[in-house]
Coordinates of C-alpha atoms in Angstrom, one line a residue:
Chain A
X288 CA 0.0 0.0 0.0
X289 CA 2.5 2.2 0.8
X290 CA 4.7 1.3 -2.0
X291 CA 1.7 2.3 -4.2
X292 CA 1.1 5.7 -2.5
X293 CA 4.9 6.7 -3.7
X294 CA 4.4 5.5 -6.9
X295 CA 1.2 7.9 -6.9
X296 CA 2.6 10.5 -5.2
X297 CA 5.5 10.5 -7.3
X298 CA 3.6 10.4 -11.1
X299 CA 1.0 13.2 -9.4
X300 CA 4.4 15.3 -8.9
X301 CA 5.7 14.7 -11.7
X302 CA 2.6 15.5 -13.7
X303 CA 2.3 18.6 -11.8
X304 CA 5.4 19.8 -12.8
X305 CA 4.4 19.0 -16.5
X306 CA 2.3 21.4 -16.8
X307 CA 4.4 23.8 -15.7
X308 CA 6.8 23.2 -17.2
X309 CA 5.7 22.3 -20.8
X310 CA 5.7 25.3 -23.7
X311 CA 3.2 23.7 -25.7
X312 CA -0.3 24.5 -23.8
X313 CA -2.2 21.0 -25.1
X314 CA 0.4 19.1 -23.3
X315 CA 0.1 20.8 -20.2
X316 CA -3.5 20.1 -20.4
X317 CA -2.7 16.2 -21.1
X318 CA -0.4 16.4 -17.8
X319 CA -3.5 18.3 -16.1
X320 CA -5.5 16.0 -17.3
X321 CA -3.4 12.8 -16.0
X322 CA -2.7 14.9 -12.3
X323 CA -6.9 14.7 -11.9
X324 CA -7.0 11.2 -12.5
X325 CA -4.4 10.4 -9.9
X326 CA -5.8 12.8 -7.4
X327 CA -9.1 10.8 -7.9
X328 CA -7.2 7.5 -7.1
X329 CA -5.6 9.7 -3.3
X330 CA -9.7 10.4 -2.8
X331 CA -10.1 6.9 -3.5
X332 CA -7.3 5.7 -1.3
X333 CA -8.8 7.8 1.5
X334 CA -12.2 6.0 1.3
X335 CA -14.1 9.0 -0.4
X336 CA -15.5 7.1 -3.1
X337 CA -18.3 9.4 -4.2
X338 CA -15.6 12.6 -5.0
X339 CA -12.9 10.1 -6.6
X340 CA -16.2 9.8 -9.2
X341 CA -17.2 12.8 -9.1
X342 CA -13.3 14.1 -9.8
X343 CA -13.2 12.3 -12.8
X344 CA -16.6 13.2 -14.0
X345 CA -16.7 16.4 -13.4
X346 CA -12.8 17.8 -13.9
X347 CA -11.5 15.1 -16.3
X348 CA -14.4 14.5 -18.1
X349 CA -16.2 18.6 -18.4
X350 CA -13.5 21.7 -16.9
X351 CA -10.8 19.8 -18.8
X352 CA -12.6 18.9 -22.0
X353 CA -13.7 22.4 -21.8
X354 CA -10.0 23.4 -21.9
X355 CA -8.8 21.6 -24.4
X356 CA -11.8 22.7 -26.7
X357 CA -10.5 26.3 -26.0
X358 CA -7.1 25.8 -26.8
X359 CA -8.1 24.0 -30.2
X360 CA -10.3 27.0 -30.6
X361 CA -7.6 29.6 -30.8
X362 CA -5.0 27.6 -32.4
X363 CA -2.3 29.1 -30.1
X364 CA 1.2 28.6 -31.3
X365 CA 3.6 28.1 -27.9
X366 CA 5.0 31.4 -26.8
X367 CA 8.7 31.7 -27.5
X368 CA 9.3 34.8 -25.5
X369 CA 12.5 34.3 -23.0
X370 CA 11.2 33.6 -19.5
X371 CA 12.7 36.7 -17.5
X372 CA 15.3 35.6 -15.0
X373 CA 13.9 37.6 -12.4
X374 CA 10.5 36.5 -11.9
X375 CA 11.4 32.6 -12.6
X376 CA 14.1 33.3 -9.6
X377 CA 11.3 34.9 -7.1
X378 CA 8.8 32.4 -7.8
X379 CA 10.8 29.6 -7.3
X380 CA 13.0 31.0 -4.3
X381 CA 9.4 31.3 -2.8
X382 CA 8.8 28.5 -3.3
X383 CA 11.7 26.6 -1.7
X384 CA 11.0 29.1 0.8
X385 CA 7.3 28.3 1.7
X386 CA 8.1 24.8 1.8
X387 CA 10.6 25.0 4.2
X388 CA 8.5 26.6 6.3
X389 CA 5.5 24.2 5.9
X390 CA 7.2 21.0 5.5
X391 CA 8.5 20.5 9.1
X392 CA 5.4 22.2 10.5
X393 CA 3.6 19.4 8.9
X394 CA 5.6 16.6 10.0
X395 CA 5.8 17.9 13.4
X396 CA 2.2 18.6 14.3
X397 CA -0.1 16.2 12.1
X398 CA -1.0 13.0 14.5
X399 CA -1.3 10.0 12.3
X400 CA -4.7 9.2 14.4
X401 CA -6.8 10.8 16.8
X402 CA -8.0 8.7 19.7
X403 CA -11.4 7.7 19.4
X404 CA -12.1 8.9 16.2
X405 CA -14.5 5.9 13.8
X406 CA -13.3 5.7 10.1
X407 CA -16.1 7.2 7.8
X408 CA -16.3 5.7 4.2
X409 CA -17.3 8.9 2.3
X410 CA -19.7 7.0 -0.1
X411 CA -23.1 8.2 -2.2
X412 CA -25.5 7.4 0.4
X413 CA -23.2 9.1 3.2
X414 CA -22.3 12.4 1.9
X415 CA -25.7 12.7 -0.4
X416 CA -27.1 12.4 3.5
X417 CA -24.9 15.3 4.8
X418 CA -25.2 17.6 1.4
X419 CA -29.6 17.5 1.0
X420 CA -29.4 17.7 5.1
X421 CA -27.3 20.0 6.7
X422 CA -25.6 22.2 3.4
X423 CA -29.3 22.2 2.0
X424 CA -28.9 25.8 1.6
X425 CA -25.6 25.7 0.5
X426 CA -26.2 23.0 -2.4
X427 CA -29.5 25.5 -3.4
X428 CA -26.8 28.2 -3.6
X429 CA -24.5 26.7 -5.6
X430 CA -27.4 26.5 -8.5
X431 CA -27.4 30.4 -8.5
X432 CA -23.7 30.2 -9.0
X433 CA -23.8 28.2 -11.8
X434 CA -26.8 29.8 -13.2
X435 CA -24.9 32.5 -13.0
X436 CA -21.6 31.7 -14.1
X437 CA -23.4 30.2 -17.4
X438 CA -24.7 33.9 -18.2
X439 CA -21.2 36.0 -17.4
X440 CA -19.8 33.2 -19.9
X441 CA -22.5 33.6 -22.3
X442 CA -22.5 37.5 -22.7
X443 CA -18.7 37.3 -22.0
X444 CA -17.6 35.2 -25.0
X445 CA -20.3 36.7 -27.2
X446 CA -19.8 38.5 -29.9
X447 CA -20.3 42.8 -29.9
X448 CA -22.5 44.5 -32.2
X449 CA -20.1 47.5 -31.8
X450 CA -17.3 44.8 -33.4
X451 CA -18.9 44.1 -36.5
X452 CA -20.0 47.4 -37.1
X453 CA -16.2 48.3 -36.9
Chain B
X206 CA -2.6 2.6 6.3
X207 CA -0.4 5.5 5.2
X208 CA -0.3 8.5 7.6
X209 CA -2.2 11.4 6.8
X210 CA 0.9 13.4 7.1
X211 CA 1.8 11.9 3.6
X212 CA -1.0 13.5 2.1
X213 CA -0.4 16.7 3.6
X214 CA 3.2 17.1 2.2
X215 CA 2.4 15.8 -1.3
X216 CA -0.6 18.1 -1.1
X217 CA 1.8 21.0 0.1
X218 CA 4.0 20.2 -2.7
X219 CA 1.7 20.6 -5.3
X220 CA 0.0 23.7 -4.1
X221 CA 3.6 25.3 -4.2
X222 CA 4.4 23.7 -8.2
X223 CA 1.2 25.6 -8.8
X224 CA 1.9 29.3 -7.4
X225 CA 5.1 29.0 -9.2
X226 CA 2.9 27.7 -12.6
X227 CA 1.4 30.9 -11.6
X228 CA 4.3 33.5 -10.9
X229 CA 6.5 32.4 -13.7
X230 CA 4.3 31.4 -16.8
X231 CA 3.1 34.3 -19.2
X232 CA 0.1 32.0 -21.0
X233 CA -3.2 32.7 -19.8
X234 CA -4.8 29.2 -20.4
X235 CA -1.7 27.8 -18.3
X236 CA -1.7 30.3 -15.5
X237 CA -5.4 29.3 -15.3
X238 CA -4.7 25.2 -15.2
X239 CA -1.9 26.0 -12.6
X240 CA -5.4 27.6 -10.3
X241 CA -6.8 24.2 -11.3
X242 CA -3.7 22.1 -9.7
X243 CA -3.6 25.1 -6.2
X244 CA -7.9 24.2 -6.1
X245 CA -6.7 20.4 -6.2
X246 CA -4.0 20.6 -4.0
X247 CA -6.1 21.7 -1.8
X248 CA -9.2 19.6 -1.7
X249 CA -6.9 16.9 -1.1
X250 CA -5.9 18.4 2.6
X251 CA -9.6 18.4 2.7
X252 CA -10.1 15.1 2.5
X253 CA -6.9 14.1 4.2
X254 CA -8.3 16.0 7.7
X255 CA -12.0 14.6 6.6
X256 CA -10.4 11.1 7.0
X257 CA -8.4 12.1 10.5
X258 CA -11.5 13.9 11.9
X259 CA -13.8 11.1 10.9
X260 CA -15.9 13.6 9.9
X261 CA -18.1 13.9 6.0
X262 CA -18.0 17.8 6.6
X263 CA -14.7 18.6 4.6
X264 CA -16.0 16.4 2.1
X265 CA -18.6 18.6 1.7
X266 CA -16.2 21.5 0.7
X267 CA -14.3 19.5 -1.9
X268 CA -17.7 19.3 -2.9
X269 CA -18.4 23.0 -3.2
X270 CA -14.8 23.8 -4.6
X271 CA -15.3 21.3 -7.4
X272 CA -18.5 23.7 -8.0
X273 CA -16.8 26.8 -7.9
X274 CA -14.5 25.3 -10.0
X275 CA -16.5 24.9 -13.0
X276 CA -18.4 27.8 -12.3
X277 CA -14.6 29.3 -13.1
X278 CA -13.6 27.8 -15.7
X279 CA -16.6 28.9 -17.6
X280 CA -16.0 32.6 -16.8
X281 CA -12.4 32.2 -17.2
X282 CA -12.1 30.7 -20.6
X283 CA -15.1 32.9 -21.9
X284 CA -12.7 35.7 -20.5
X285 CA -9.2 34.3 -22.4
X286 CA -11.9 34.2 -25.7
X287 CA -12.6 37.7 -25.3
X288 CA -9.1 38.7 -24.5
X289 CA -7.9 36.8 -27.5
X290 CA -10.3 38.6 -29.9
X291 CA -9.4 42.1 -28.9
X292 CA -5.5 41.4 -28.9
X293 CA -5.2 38.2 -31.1
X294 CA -3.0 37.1 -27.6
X295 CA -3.4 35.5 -24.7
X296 CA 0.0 36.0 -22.9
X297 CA -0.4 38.3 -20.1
X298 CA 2.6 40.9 -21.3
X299 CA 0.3 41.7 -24.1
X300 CA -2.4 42.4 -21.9
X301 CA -0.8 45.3 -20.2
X302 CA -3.5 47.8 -20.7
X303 CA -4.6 48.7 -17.0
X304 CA -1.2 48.3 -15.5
X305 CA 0.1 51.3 -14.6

């Protein structure tokens, strides 16, 4: 089990860094792509079956579909622009930095178990309970966000009549 | 059983590959999957304290960010569209215009 969790841990890094790292935007969304499967297989690990589904359904299968349908769209060449030294040197010195910080802080205070603390097995029936029970009201919100997220996309990616007229 | 410490620091690690995906890269669409891998880096501390809590609630908000989520990548893509057909680019040098 463990032995499986490195090798995980070690492809979900590695695709991480892909698409970073890549110049060529369609591969980064492959890595993206292949970083949200293996994040669904750590939800899966951790007994939350319904979001290692719902991962795959809703990130592999619509955001990232969506991406790559927007990338295709614009037929974007990579940009060959040289990366300026002095940003790529305060992003990654931060980085190092915040890890360094975090890192220990992690290993130090996280308990590997809590004392008298039953496993939950985060399937359907379990959080389906939890989300039409106690988040109704968040749930019924979270309609109005989409509803209106589907209208700022629709009026933002439309076309202007002042555009064609020009 | 793998401690949930694990989790944390692979979760740390990616959060950080992301702000740097952020800070460093000049492509819109990338910047914007970098959020994507920060938003997934952390809905898997979610989960990990869900699991040493024993507790559904924080699978509740891996729930909601997935939402937000898509709520954002609809907005956000409809926004690189827009940006791309006023300055046929999408690196963010190019779109300087309110900087000051």
């Amino acid at each position: 089990m463990v032995i499986f969790f490195w090798l995980l841990a070690f492809l979900a890094l590695g695709s991480a860094l892909g698409v970073v790292l890549c110049r060529n935007p369609v591969y980064s969304a492959l890595y993206l792509i292949l970083n949200l499967f293996l994040v669904a297989a750590f939800y899966a690990m951790m007994d939350a079956h319904f979001l290692a589904v719902a991962q795959i359904i809703v990130y592999a299968g619509a955001i990232m579909v969506l991406v790559l349908f927007v990338i295709m769209l614009l037929g974007l060449k990579p940009i060959n622009t040289p990366r300026p030294i002095l940003v790529t040197t305060i992003g990654i010195g931060s980085g190092i930095w915040f890890l360094s910080v975090i890192l220990p802080i992690i290993a130090i205070s996280v308990p590997d178990s809590l004392p008298g603390v039953t496993p939950v097995i985060g399937g359907v029936r379990e959080v389906g309970r939890l989300l039409y029970g106690k988040y109704v009201f968040a749930f019924e919100a979270a309609s109005i966000l989409i509803i209106a997220a589907i209208a700022g996309a629709v009026a933002l990616a439309k076309k202007r009549k002042i555009e064609e007229v020009r | 059983m793998i401690p949930i410490s694990y989790y944390l620091i692979l979760s740390a690690i990616m959060f950080i590959i992301g702000v740097v995906g952020v800070i460093t890269r000049r492509n819109a669409i990338i910047m914007f999957m970098c959020i994507e891998l920060m938003l997934n880096a952390v809905n898997i501390s979610f989960v990990a304290f869900s699991k040493l809590h024993g507790n559904l609630d924080g699978q509740i908000g891996v729930f909601f960010v997935m939402v937000v989520a898509a709520a954002e990548a609809a907005v956000g893509l409809a926004i690189i569209i827009s940006l791309f057909r006023s300055i046929k680019s999408i690196s963010t040098i190019d779109a300087s215009e309110l900087k000051w």
